[in-house]
Amino acid sequence: METPIDVVIMAAGKGTRMKSALPKVLHRLGGRALLAHVINCAARLSARQAVVIIGHGAMEVEAACARRTGAAGTLDQTIGLKFALQEPQLGTGHAVQQALPLLPDDGVTLVLSGDVPLTQPATLQALLALCGGQRLALLTLELADPTGYGRIVRAQGFGSEPMRAGAAASAQVRAIIEHKDASDAQREIHEIYSGIMAVPTRLLRGWLARLDDKNAQGEYYLTDIVKFAVADGVAVVAHQITDAAQVAGVNSPVQLAELERVYQRRQATALMEQGVRLADPARLDVRGALLCGQDVEIDVNCLFEGRVSLGDRVRIGANCVIANASIAAGAVILPFTHIEGEALGVQIGEGALVGPFSRLRPGASLGAEVHIGNFVEVKNSTLAKGAKANHLAYLGDATVGERVNYGAGSITANYDGANKHRTVIEADVHIGSNCVLVAPVTIGAGGTVGAGSTISKNTPAGALSLARGKQVSLEGWTRPVKKAKV
Ligand code: UD1
Ligand code: CA
């Protein structure tokens, strides 16, 4: 039987270098909290539970996790979340000690950090496999500049000359020595501890009880359990990876921005591997989930947020911002279009043409082959197949029938200052330019509304409806002239 996995996520630290009032682990990467990335990764490992060690900003962090859709971002999968308060923060060993009452002895504890967002589940699977429910498994990495990190001290290298990488990686791990406690010779070691380990919980419990704070930082180091494992004859194994981004932590805005770029590049690569054609993978940002069909093309500087799906052959022009929308096959979104679906979402039908410079707001639902042009705003409105609003218009709380043509400059006056009302425009209606449709109002099928009309009463089907001042022309009229000054 597989050993159950319990994940411990250390997130009690202050994050002073972020210089922010927001707890560090709630800062966002790819649109979701750093901590949400770590929790998601744990969920993908089918861990039995995740215990988050909280301290600085504990209430805020716990509340964000409880919201799930809030600052912590949505989770892809569900996982049992628990919290353990660490107050004061006396080191990483002390942090894990706080979780112990929540960790059953039959499991393996996987230690992660809430500020390390890009670890791949496959990497952790490999580490867990190496642990095998009985060994102490460390995730390690060779760094050109290992300053500040805990060094992996191996058998032949202990206190003597460092060895070549290949030779070192095969020798027995004896200890992890923190940078501040390391001798000059140990500081020459380039293999570092990533901060991630997998350890059988019953062994961890015994080792944590033996920690002390007699070291350069006066802290309880989790890393000291390595020497106890060695003393107890428990095998210590290292899983060395080469991809530094997977174990990189966020300590400052600069590091956050660097990891954001790594994350975005990875998403762009994954999309291209699925066949999506990106004009420039460096000029795409996905903050959420972007699902694409076949032969999708995305031009430069596009931002996708929340859940966005693009059907086959969809083309997105340059500089579009698209959030929470579903765009059906063959639709084309021209440059500078802003789509903000929020909770209600935005639906765009097959072959629709939107933009440039269009704005679709929550609840906009466009049928097949609908055209929405420049400076047209659509909110909470349904447009049936083939309807068009091509220029400078507003459709709010409207139901628009098939083949309706909605003229330039026309608006639905949907708000009376207190309540919103609906406008119904039946099929084949032609609304002239610069009309005001004062809701609630229905324009009967096949009708025409003359340009410049303010329509406040329902109009019959098939009629021409006009509601504007009659045109008057005074023939031979002479303009007033300026009086001569005396
Ligand atoms: C730790 C490791 C070091 C490793 C490095 C990798 C120890 C003693 N050292 O060092 O070997 O190379 O990570 O980045 O473990 N935290 C708490 N409570 C505490 C202290 C820390 O929750 O009392 C959390 C922090 O918020 C952070 C994580 O634990 O998320 C790591 O702490 P940090 O101070 O960054 O560890 P390092 O000293 O860098
Ligand atoms: Ca650190």
Short mmCIF file of C-alpha atoms and ligand atoms in Angstrom, two decimals:
data_model
loop_
_atom_site.label_atom_id
_atom_site.label_comp_id
_atom_site.label_asym_id
_atom_site.label_seq_id
_atom_site.Cartn_x
_atom_site.Cartn_y
_atom_site.Cartn_z
CA MET A 1 0.00 0.00 0.00
CA GLU A 2 1.15 3.55 -0.77
CA THR A 3 2.19 5.60 2.23
CA PRO A 4 -0.24 8.50 2.82
CA ILE A 5 1.21 11.97 2.23
CA ASP A 6 0.75 14.86 4.63
CA VAL A 7 2.05 18.16 3.36
CA VAL A 8 3.41 20.82 5.72
CA ILE A 9 3.62 24.29 4.18
CA MET A 10 5.77 26.77 6.09
CA ALA A 11 4.26 30.22 5.80
CA ALA A 12 4.84 31.93 9.14
CA GLY A 13 7.77 34.12 8.13
CA LYS A 14 7.46 37.86 7.87
CA GLY A 15 8.69 38.56 4.36
CA THR A 16 10.28 41.84 5.43
CA ARG A 17 11.93 42.40 2.06
CA MET A 18 8.57 42.57 0.26
CA LYS A 19 8.09 45.92 2.10
CA SER A 20 4.35 45.28 1.97
CA ALA A 21 1.42 45.20 4.39
CA LEU A 22 0.19 42.03 2.66
CA PRO A 23 1.58 38.75 4.07
CA LYS A 24 4.23 37.49 1.66
CA VAL A 25 2.48 34.24 0.73
CA LEU A 26 -0.60 36.19 -0.39
CA HIS A 27 1.28 38.12 -3.05
CA ARG A 28 0.15 36.99 -6.47
CA LEU A 29 1.93 35.13 -9.19
CA GLY A 30 0.01 34.39 -12.38
CA GLY A 31 -3.05 35.95 -10.75
CA ARG A 32 -3.16 33.72 -7.70
CA ALA A 33 -1.50 33.82 -4.30
CA LEU A 34 1.93 32.21 -3.94
CA LEU A 35 0.45 29.98 -1.26
CA ALA A 36 -2.35 28.87 -3.61
CA HIS A 37 0.28 27.59 -6.05
CA VAL A 38 1.83 25.48 -3.29
CA ILE A 39 -1.54 24.19 -2.05
CA ASN A 40 -2.51 23.32 -5.63
CA CYS A 41 0.69 21.39 -6.09
CA ALA A 42 -0.04 19.46 -2.87
CA ALA A 43 -3.55 18.73 -4.12
CA ARG A 44 -2.17 17.33 -7.37
CA LEU A 45 -0.04 14.87 -5.37
CA SER A 46 -3.25 13.49 -3.86
CA ALA A 47 -1.95 14.38 -0.43
CA ARG A 48 -4.18 13.43 2.47
CA GLN A 49 -4.06 16.97 3.89
CA ALA A 50 -2.00 20.13 3.89
CA VAL A 51 -1.08 21.82 7.15
CA VAL A 52 -0.17 25.48 6.70
CA ILE A 53 2.11 26.94 9.37
CA ILE A 54 0.98 30.50 9.89
CA GLY A 55 2.43 33.31 12.03
CA HIS A 56 2.82 36.75 10.53
CA GLY A 57 -0.56 37.83 9.15
CA ALA A 58 -2.03 34.50 10.35
CA MET A 59 -5.65 35.67 10.31
CA GLU A 60 -5.34 37.16 6.86
CA VAL A 61 -3.67 34.07 5.42
CA GLU A 62 -6.23 31.71 6.92
CA ALA A 63 -9.13 33.89 5.74
CA ALA A 64 -7.72 34.03 2.21
CA CYS A 65 -7.42 30.23 2.13
CA ALA A 66 -10.98 29.85 3.43
CA ARG A 67 -12.29 32.04 0.64
CA ARG A 68 -10.48 29.98 -1.98
CA THR A 69 -11.79 32.29 -4.67
CA GLY A 70 -10.34 35.27 -2.84
CA ALA A 71 -6.77 36.35 -2.46
CA ALA A 72 -5.54 32.77 -2.43
CA GLY A 73 -7.09 32.16 -5.82
CA THR A 74 -9.18 29.23 -6.88
CA LEU A 75 -7.92 25.72 -6.36
CA ASP A 76 -7.93 23.18 -9.15
CA GLN A 77 -8.53 20.29 -6.83
CA THR A 78 -9.76 20.00 -3.30
CA ILE A 79 -7.51 19.10 -0.42
CA GLY A 80 -8.12 19.10 3.33
CA LEU A 81 -6.50 22.27 4.67
CA LYS A 82 -5.48 22.75 8.27
CA PHE A 83 -3.61 25.52 10.03
CA ALA A 84 -1.06 25.51 12.81
CA LEU A 85 -0.05 28.73 14.49
CA GLN A 86 3.65 29.34 15.07
CA GLU A 87 4.11 32.21 17.49
CA PRO A 88 6.88 33.31 17.90
CA GLN A 89 8.86 32.03 14.90
CA LEU A 90 11.88 30.19 16.22
CA GLY A 91 13.06 28.55 13.02
CA THR A 92 12.01 25.97 10.45
CA GLY A 93 12.34 23.05 12.87
CA HIS A 94 10.14 24.87 15.36
CA ALA A 95 7.68 25.56 12.53
CA VAL A 96 7.28 21.87 11.69
CA GLN A 97 6.99 21.04 15.41
CA GLN A 98 3.77 23.09 15.47
CA ALA A 99 2.25 20.79 12.84
CA LEU A 100 3.14 17.54 14.62
CA PRO A 101 -0.15 17.12 16.52
CA LEU A 102 -1.91 17.10 13.14
CA LEU A 103 0.39 14.55 11.50
CA PRO A 104 -0.48 10.85 11.86
CA ASP A 105 2.47 8.46 12.32
CA ASP A 106 1.57 6.25 9.35
CA GLY A 107 2.33 8.98 6.81
CA VAL A 108 5.19 10.68 5.05
CA THR A 109 5.56 14.40 5.74
CA LEU A 110 6.40 16.50 2.72
CA VAL A 111 7.83 19.86 3.80
CA LEU A 112 7.20 22.78 1.43
CA SER A 113 7.39 26.56 1.73
CA GLY A 114 4.49 28.88 1.00
CA ASP A 115 6.77 31.27 -0.87
CA VAL A 116 8.12 28.72 -3.40
CA PRO A 117 5.44 28.68 -6.09
CA LEU A 118 6.88 26.88 -9.12
CA THR A 119 7.64 23.38 -7.89
CA GLN A 120 6.30 20.74 -10.30
CA PRO A 121 4.26 17.85 -8.90
CA ALA A 122 6.45 15.40 -10.87
CA THR A 123 9.54 16.61 -8.99
CA LEU A 124 7.86 15.98 -5.66
CA GLN A 125 6.58 12.58 -6.85
CA ALA A 126 10.18 11.63 -7.57
CA LEU A 127 11.26 12.83 -4.12
CA LEU A 128 8.43 10.88 -2.45
CA ALA A 129 9.37 7.79 -4.43
CA LEU A 130 12.96 8.13 -3.18
CA CYS A 131 11.70 8.49 0.38
CA GLY A 132 9.69 5.31 -0.11
CA GLY A 133 8.05 5.73 3.27
CA GLN A 134 11.30 4.96 5.11
CA ARG A 135 14.20 7.18 4.05
CA LEU A 136 14.86 10.89 4.60
CA ALA A 137 14.73 12.38 1.10
CA LEU A 138 16.12 15.86 0.39
CA LEU A 139 15.56 17.93 -2.74
CA THR A 140 18.91 19.48 -3.64
CA LEU A 141 20.44 21.64 -6.33
CA GLU A 142 23.89 22.77 -7.48
CA LEU A 143 24.17 26.55 -7.49
CA ALA A 144 26.99 28.63 -8.96
CA ASP A 145 26.53 30.99 -6.01
CA PRO A 146 25.33 29.01 -2.99
CA THR A 147 25.66 31.95 -0.57
CA GLY A 148 23.03 31.91 2.15
CA TYR A 149 21.82 28.36 1.60
CA GLY A 150 22.23 25.24 3.67
CA ARG A 151 25.04 23.10 2.21
CA ILE A 152 24.72 19.37 1.56
CA VAL A 153 27.69 17.79 3.28
CA ARG A 154 28.49 14.34 1.89
CA ALA A 155 30.67 11.60 3.38
CA GLN A 156 34.03 12.14 1.65
CA GLY A 157 33.57 15.89 1.47
CA PHE A 158 32.98 16.42 5.16
CA GLY A 159 35.35 19.11 6.37
CA SER A 160 37.78 18.45 3.57
CA GLU A 161 38.16 19.39 -0.09
CA PRO A 162 34.92 19.68 -2.05
CA MET A 163 34.60 17.12 -4.84
CA ARG A 164 33.56 17.16 -8.45
CA ALA A 165 29.79 17.28 -8.86
CA GLY A 166 29.45 13.75 -10.17
CA ALA A 167 31.45 12.19 -7.39
CA ALA A 168 29.73 14.27 -4.73
CA ALA A 169 26.25 13.29 -5.84
CA SER A 170 26.93 9.62 -5.19
CA ALA A 171 28.53 9.96 -1.73
CA GLN A 172 26.48 9.56 1.45
CA VAL A 173 24.77 12.69 2.76
CA ARG A 174 26.02 13.34 6.30
CA ALA A 175 24.49 16.70 7.21
CA ILE A 176 23.07 20.00 6.11
CA ILE A 177 25.12 22.89 7.41
CA GLU A 178 23.54 26.36 7.29
CA HIS A 179 25.62 29.03 5.57
CA LYS A 180 26.10 31.01 8.78
CA ASP A 181 27.37 27.91 10.62
CA ALA A 182 29.54 26.60 7.80
CA SER A 183 33.34 26.48 7.79
CA ASP A 184 35.21 28.07 4.90
CA ALA A 185 35.67 24.61 3.36
CA GLN A 186 31.95 23.82 3.69
CA ARG A 187 31.08 27.16 2.07
CA GLU A 188 32.89 25.90 -1.02
CA ILE A 189 30.19 23.24 -1.43
CA HIS A 190 27.82 24.18 -4.25
CA GLU A 191 25.15 21.56 -3.60
CA ILE A 192 22.45 23.21 -1.50
CA TYR A 193 19.30 22.12 0.30
CA SER A 194 16.25 23.46 -1.54
CA GLY A 195 14.07 23.70 1.56
CA ILE A 196 11.97 20.72 0.44
CA MET A 197 12.15 17.28 2.06
CA ALA A 198 10.08 14.12 2.45
CA VAL A 199 10.40 12.29 5.74
CA PRO A 200 8.57 9.40 7.44
CA THR A 201 6.44 11.10 10.10
CA ARG A 202 7.17 8.69 12.97
CA LEU A 203 10.92 9.33 12.49
CA LEU A 204 10.39 13.07 12.08
CA ARG A 205 8.56 13.20 15.41
CA GLY A 206 11.52 11.68 17.25
CA TRP A 207 14.09 13.84 15.50
CA LEU A 208 12.23 17.12 16.05
CA ALA A 209 12.18 16.38 19.78
CA ARG A 210 15.97 16.35 19.74
CA LEU A 211 16.47 19.79 18.10
CA ASP A 212 18.19 22.61 19.90
CA ASP A 213 18.96 26.22 19.02
CA LYS A 214 22.70 26.15 19.68
CA ASN A 215 23.78 27.59 16.35
CA ALA A 216 24.79 30.86 14.74
CA GLN A 217 21.19 32.05 14.39
CA GLY A 218 19.81 30.74 17.70
CA GLU A 219 17.05 28.94 15.77
CA TYR A 220 15.61 25.43 15.73
CA TYR A 221 16.81 24.23 12.34
CA LEU A 222 14.72 21.60 10.56
CA THR A 223 17.89 20.77 8.66
CA ASP A 224 19.49 19.38 11.85
CA ILE A 225 17.33 16.24 11.52
CA VAL A 226 19.76 15.02 8.85
CA LYS A 227 22.51 14.40 11.38
CA PHE A 228 20.02 12.54 13.63
CA ALA A 229 18.99 10.34 10.70
CA VAL A 230 22.65 9.56 10.03
CA ALA A 231 23.24 8.79 13.74
CA ASP A 232 20.18 6.52 13.79
CA GLY A 233 21.33 4.66 10.69
CA VAL A 234 18.37 5.87 8.61
CA ALA A 235 19.27 6.34 4.95
CA VAL A 236 19.44 9.94 3.78
CA VAL A 237 18.97 10.34 0.05
CA ALA A 238 19.19 13.41 -2.15
CA HIS A 239 17.17 14.05 -5.27
CA GLN A 240 19.22 16.58 -7.19
CA ILE A 241 17.46 18.69 -9.78
CA THR A 242 18.86 21.27 -12.21
CA ASP A 243 15.83 23.51 -12.66
CA ALA A 244 16.46 26.24 -10.07
CA ALA A 245 13.13 27.99 -10.69
CA GLN A 246 11.28 25.03 -9.19
CA VAL A 247 12.77 25.69 -5.76
CA ALA A 248 13.23 29.45 -6.00
CA GLY A 249 11.57 31.39 -3.21
CA VAL A 250 10.08 34.85 -3.36
CA ASN A 251 11.65 37.28 -0.91
CA SER A 252 11.39 40.58 -2.76
CA PRO A 253 9.38 42.28 -5.51
CA VAL A 254 12.32 41.73 -7.85
CA GLN A 255 12.25 37.96 -7.26
CA LEU A 256 8.46 37.92 -7.59
CA ALA A 257 8.69 39.61 -10.99
CA GLU A 258 11.44 37.22 -12.09
CA LEU A 259 9.38 34.16 -11.18
CA GLU A 260 6.30 35.68 -12.82
CA ARG A 261 8.26 35.79 -16.10
CA VAL A 262 9.38 32.19 -15.67
CA TYR A 263 5.79 31.16 -14.97
CA GLN A 264 4.41 33.04 -17.95
CA ARG A 265 7.07 31.64 -20.24
CA ARG A 266 6.12 28.13 -19.13
CA GLN A 267 2.45 28.73 -19.82
CA ALA A 268 3.25 30.16 -23.24
CA THR A 269 5.42 27.14 -24.05
CA ALA A 270 2.69 24.74 -22.94
CA LEU A 271 0.14 26.53 -25.14
CA MET A 272 2.46 26.43 -28.15
CA GLU A 273 3.09 22.74 -27.56
CA GLN A 274 -0.69 22.27 -27.82
CA GLY A 275 -0.58 24.04 -31.21
CA VAL A 276 -1.57 27.56 -30.19
CA ARG A 277 0.24 30.12 -32.34
CA LEU A 278 1.57 33.00 -30.28
CA ALA A 279 2.96 36.00 -32.13
CA ASP A 280 5.44 36.41 -29.27
CA PRO A 281 5.52 34.08 -26.26
CA ALA A 282 7.22 36.82 -24.24
CA ARG A 283 4.24 39.12 -24.72
CA LEU A 284 1.44 36.96 -23.33
CA ASP A 285 0.16 36.89 -19.75
CA VAL A 286 -2.19 34.23 -18.47
CA ARG A 287 -3.47 34.82 -14.95
CA GLY A 288 -5.76 31.87 -14.58
CA ALA A 289 -6.70 29.08 -16.97
CA LEU A 290 -6.66 29.50 -20.74
CA LEU A 291 -8.17 26.61 -22.69
CA CYS A 292 -7.59 26.60 -26.44
CA GLY A 293 -8.95 24.59 -29.33
CA GLN A 294 -7.12 23.91 -32.59
CA ASP A 295 -5.54 26.63 -34.74
CA VAL A 296 -5.93 29.42 -32.24
CA GLU A 297 -3.85 32.52 -32.92
CA ILE A 298 -2.98 35.16 -30.34
CA ASP A 299 -1.25 38.38 -31.26
CA VAL A 300 1.10 40.36 -28.99
CA ASN A 301 0.37 41.91 -25.58
CA CYS A 302 -2.74 39.96 -24.66
CA LEU A 303 -3.77 39.37 -21.06
CA PHE A 304 -6.08 36.52 -20.05
CA GLU A 305 -7.58 36.37 -16.58
CA GLY A 306 -9.77 33.89 -14.73
CA ARG A 307 -11.23 31.16 -16.93
CA VAL A 308 -11.08 31.82 -20.65
CA SER A 309 -11.80 29.31 -23.36
CA LEU A 310 -11.07 29.85 -27.04
CA GLY A 311 -12.66 27.54 -29.61
CA ASP A 312 -11.07 26.26 -32.80
CA ARG A 313 -9.66 28.90 -35.16
CA VAL A 314 -10.31 31.79 -32.77
CA ARG A 315 -8.04 34.76 -33.44
CA ILE A 316 -7.21 37.33 -30.80
CA GLY A 317 -5.77 40.62 -31.98
CA ALA A 318 -3.04 42.60 -30.27
CA ASN A 319 -3.54 44.29 -26.89
CA CYS A 320 -6.71 42.53 -25.76
CA VAL A 321 -7.61 42.01 -22.10
CA ILE A 322 -9.97 39.07 -21.72
CA ALA A 323 -11.33 37.78 -18.41
CA ASN A 324 -13.79 34.98 -17.71
CA ALA A 325 -15.10 34.49 -21.20
CA SER A 326 -15.98 31.69 -23.53
CA ILE A 327 -15.28 32.40 -27.19
CA ALA A 328 -16.65 29.92 -29.72
CA ALA A 329 -15.02 28.55 -32.86
CA GLY A 330 -14.05 30.92 -35.61
CA ALA A 331 -14.72 34.09 -33.64
CA VAL A 332 -12.32 36.97 -34.20
CA ILE A 333 -11.45 39.52 -31.54
CA LEU A 334 -9.80 42.57 -33.05
CA PRO A 335 -7.14 44.65 -31.24
CA PHE A 336 -7.67 46.64 -28.04
CA THR A 337 -10.82 44.82 -27.01
CA HIS A 338 -11.64 44.54 -23.30
CA ILE A 339 -13.77 41.62 -22.19
CA GLU A 340 -14.57 41.40 -18.48
CA GLY A 341 -16.87 38.49 -17.69
CA GLU A 342 -16.43 38.47 -13.90
CA ALA A 343 -18.92 36.14 -12.19
CA LEU A 344 -21.59 36.18 -14.94
CA GLY A 345 -19.13 35.51 -17.72
CA VAL A 346 -19.15 36.65 -21.34
CA GLN A 347 -20.18 34.31 -24.17
CA ILE A 348 -19.18 34.91 -27.75
CA GLY A 349 -20.76 32.79 -30.47
CA GLU A 350 -19.26 31.07 -33.49
CA GLY A 351 -17.87 33.35 -36.14
CA ALA A 352 -18.60 36.51 -34.18
CA LEU A 353 -16.52 39.58 -34.90
CA VAL A 354 -15.66 41.84 -31.97
CA GLY A 355 -13.51 44.96 -31.92
CA PRO A 356 -11.35 46.84 -32.38
CA PHE A 357 -11.89 48.85 -29.17
CA SER A 358 -15.00 46.99 -27.97
CA ARG A 359 -15.97 46.49 -24.36
CA LEU A 360 -17.95 43.43 -23.28
CA ARG A 361 -19.04 43.40 -19.66
CA PRO A 362 -20.52 40.70 -17.38
CA GLY A 363 -23.47 38.87 -18.87
CA ALA A 364 -22.81 39.88 -22.47
CA SER A 365 -23.87 36.93 -24.57
CA LEU A 366 -23.31 37.17 -28.30
CA GLY A 367 -24.80 34.64 -30.70
CA ALA A 368 -23.17 33.31 -33.84
CA GLU A 369 -21.91 35.86 -36.35
CA VAL A 370 -22.73 38.83 -34.16
CA HIS A 371 -20.67 41.94 -34.93
CA ILE A 372 -19.64 44.36 -32.20
CA GLY A 373 -17.52 47.25 -33.39
CA ASN A 374 -15.43 50.06 -32.06
CA PHE A 375 -16.48 51.89 -28.90
CA VAL A 376 -19.48 49.64 -28.36
CA GLU A 377 -20.22 48.58 -24.79
CA VAL A 378 -22.40 45.54 -24.08
CA LYS A 379 -23.50 44.60 -20.56
CA ASN A 380 -25.90 41.90 -19.39
CA SER A 381 -27.42 41.62 -22.85
CA THR A 382 -28.15 38.82 -25.26
CA LEU A 383 -27.66 39.34 -28.97
CA ALA A 384 -29.10 36.66 -31.23
CA LYS A 385 -27.44 35.34 -34.39
CA GLY A 386 -26.31 37.92 -36.90
CA ALA A 387 -27.14 41.02 -34.83
CA LYS A 388 -24.81 43.97 -35.35
CA ALA A 389 -23.81 47.02 -33.33
CA ASN A 390 -20.86 48.40 -35.16
CA HIS A 391 -20.12 51.85 -33.81
CA LEU A 392 -20.22 53.98 -30.65
CA ALA A 393 -23.17 52.32 -28.89
CA TYR A 394 -24.41 51.00 -25.54
CA LEU A 395 -26.50 47.90 -25.00
CA GLY A 396 -27.30 47.25 -21.33
CA ASP A 397 -29.94 44.82 -20.02
CA ALA A 398 -31.17 44.22 -23.56
CA THR A 399 -32.49 41.23 -25.47
CA VAL A 400 -31.64 41.68 -29.12
CA GLY A 401 -33.17 39.47 -31.82
CA GLU A 402 -31.62 37.92 -34.90
CA ARG A 403 -30.27 40.19 -37.63
CA VAL A 404 -30.97 43.38 -35.70
CA ASN A 405 -28.93 46.35 -36.86
CA TYR A 406 -28.23 48.73 -34.00
CA GLY A 407 -27.17 52.15 -35.24
CA ALA A 408 -24.16 54.22 -34.36
CA GLY A 409 -24.49 56.29 -31.23
CA SER A 410 -27.63 54.53 -29.98
CA ILE A 411 -28.08 53.57 -26.35
CA THR A 412 -30.43 51.72 -24.08
CA ALA A 413 -31.41 53.97 -21.19
CA ASN A 414 -31.63 51.03 -18.81
CA TYR A 415 -31.30 52.80 -15.48
CA ASP A 416 -33.91 55.16 -14.04
CA GLY A 417 -31.66 56.22 -11.21
CA ALA A 418 -32.92 53.47 -8.92
CA ASN A 419 -33.70 50.34 -10.94
CA LYS A 420 -32.49 48.66 -14.10
CA HIS A 421 -35.02 47.83 -16.80
CA ARG A 422 -34.88 45.64 -19.90
CA THR A 423 -35.04 46.63 -23.51
CA VAL A 424 -36.33 44.05 -25.98
CA ILE A 425 -35.45 44.52 -29.63
CA GLU A 426 -37.17 41.84 -31.67
CA ALA A 427 -35.76 40.15 -34.77
CA ASP A 428 -34.95 42.12 -37.92
CA VAL A 429 -35.33 45.50 -36.26
CA HIS A 430 -33.29 48.39 -37.60
CA ILE A 431 -32.39 50.99 -35.01
CA GLY A 432 -31.15 54.18 -36.65
CA SER A 433 -28.27 56.26 -35.42
CA ASN A 434 -28.28 58.18 -32.16
CA CYS A 435 -31.46 56.66 -30.72
CA VAL A 436 -32.33 56.43 -27.03
CA LEU A 437 -34.42 53.40 -26.07
CA VAL A 438 -35.90 54.19 -22.66
CA ALA A 439 -36.42 50.91 -20.82
CA PRO A 440 -38.62 49.08 -20.16
CA VAL A 441 -39.50 49.09 -23.85
CA THR A 442 -40.03 46.61 -26.68
CA ILE A 443 -39.32 47.32 -30.33
CA GLY A 444 -41.58 45.07 -32.41
CA ALA A 445 -40.14 42.64 -34.93
CA GLY A 446 -39.09 44.01 -38.29
CA GLY A 447 -39.64 47.59 -37.12
CA THR A 448 -37.48 50.57 -37.87
CA VAL A 449 -36.62 53.36 -35.48
CA GLY A 450 -35.68 56.59 -37.19
CA ALA A 451 -32.36 58.21 -36.36
CA GLY A 452 -32.33 60.49 -33.35
CA SER A 453 -35.52 59.06 -31.82
CA THR A 454 -36.11 58.82 -28.09
CA ILE A 455 -38.39 55.79 -27.77
CA SER A 456 -40.21 55.37 -24.47
CA LYS A 457 -43.28 53.40 -25.59
CA ASN A 458 -43.45 49.98 -27.20
CA THR A 459 -43.46 50.07 -31.00
CA PRO A 460 -45.60 47.82 -33.26
CA ALA A 461 -44.01 45.17 -35.44
CA GLY A 462 -43.08 46.28 -38.91
CA ALA A 463 -43.64 50.00 -38.23
CA LEU A 464 -41.38 52.99 -38.74
CA SER A 465 -41.26 54.71 -35.40
CA LEU A 466 -40.04 58.27 -35.01
CA ALA A 467 -39.87 60.31 -31.84
CA ARG A 468 -37.99 63.48 -32.49
CA GLY A 469 -38.62 67.12 -33.30
CA LYS A 470 -40.01 67.66 -36.78
CA GLN A 471 -37.54 69.22 -39.20
CA VAL A 472 -38.42 72.77 -40.16
CA SER A 473 -36.70 74.84 -42.84
CA LEU A 474 -37.23 78.62 -43.10
CA GLU A 475 -36.50 79.60 -46.66
CA GLY A 476 -34.47 82.73 -47.37
CA TRP A 477 -33.67 83.21 -43.72
CA THR A 478 -30.95 85.73 -43.00
CA ARG A 479 -28.55 85.27 -40.19
CA PRO A 480 -28.24 88.07 -37.63
CA VAL A 481 -25.22 90.30 -38.27
CA LYS A 482 -23.04 92.08 -35.77
CA LYS A 483 -24.09 95.68 -35.09
CA ALA A 484 -21.50 98.27 -36.07
CA LYS A 485 -19.79 99.87 -33.06
CA VAL A 486 -20.49 103.59 -32.59
C1 UD1 B 1 16.14 27.32 4.77
C2 UD1 B 1 17.01 26.11 5.11
C3 UD1 B 1 18.24 26.11 4.21
C4 UD1 B 1 17.81 26.11 2.75
C5 UD1 B 1 16.87 27.28 2.48
C6 UD1 B 1 16.30 27.17 1.10
C7 UD1 B 1 16.70 25.75 7.48
C8 UD1 B 1 17.27 25.91 8.84
N1 UD1 B 1 17.42 26.20 6.49
O1 UD1 B 1 16.90 28.46 5.08
O2 UD1 B 1 19.03 24.98 4.48
O3 UD1 B 1 18.94 26.17 1.92
O4 UD1 B 1 15.78 27.27 3.41
O5 UD1 B 1 15.57 28.34 0.81
O6 UD1 B 1 15.63 25.18 7.34
N2 UD1 B 1 9.52 29.81 8.35
C9 UD1 B 1 8.52 29.66 9.27
N3 UD1 B 1 8.80 29.76 10.58
C10 UD1 B 1 10.05 30.01 11.04
C11 UD1 B 1 11.08 30.18 10.09
C12 UD1 B 1 10.79 30.07 8.76
O7 UD1 B 1 7.36 29.42 8.91
O8 UD1 B 1 10.22 30.10 12.26
C13 UD1 B 1 9.21 29.69 6.95
C14 UD1 B 1 9.50 30.93 6.14
O9 UD1 B 1 8.38 31.78 6.11
C15 UD1 B 1 9.83 30.38 4.78
C16 UD1 B 1 10.45 29.01 5.09
O10 UD1 B 1 10.02 28.70 6.39
O11 UD1 B 1 8.67 30.17 4.02
C17 UD1 B 1 11.96 29.01 5.00
O12 UD1 B 1 12.45 29.93 5.93
P1 UD1 B 1 13.70 30.82 5.61
O13 UD1 B 1 13.94 31.75 6.74
O14 UD1 B 1 13.56 31.41 4.26
O15 UD1 B 1 14.83 29.71 5.61
P2 UD1 B 1 16.33 29.93 5.31
O16 UD1 B 1 16.98 30.47 6.50
O17 UD1 B 1 16.46 30.70 4.06
CA CA B 2 14.83 31.52 2.42
#
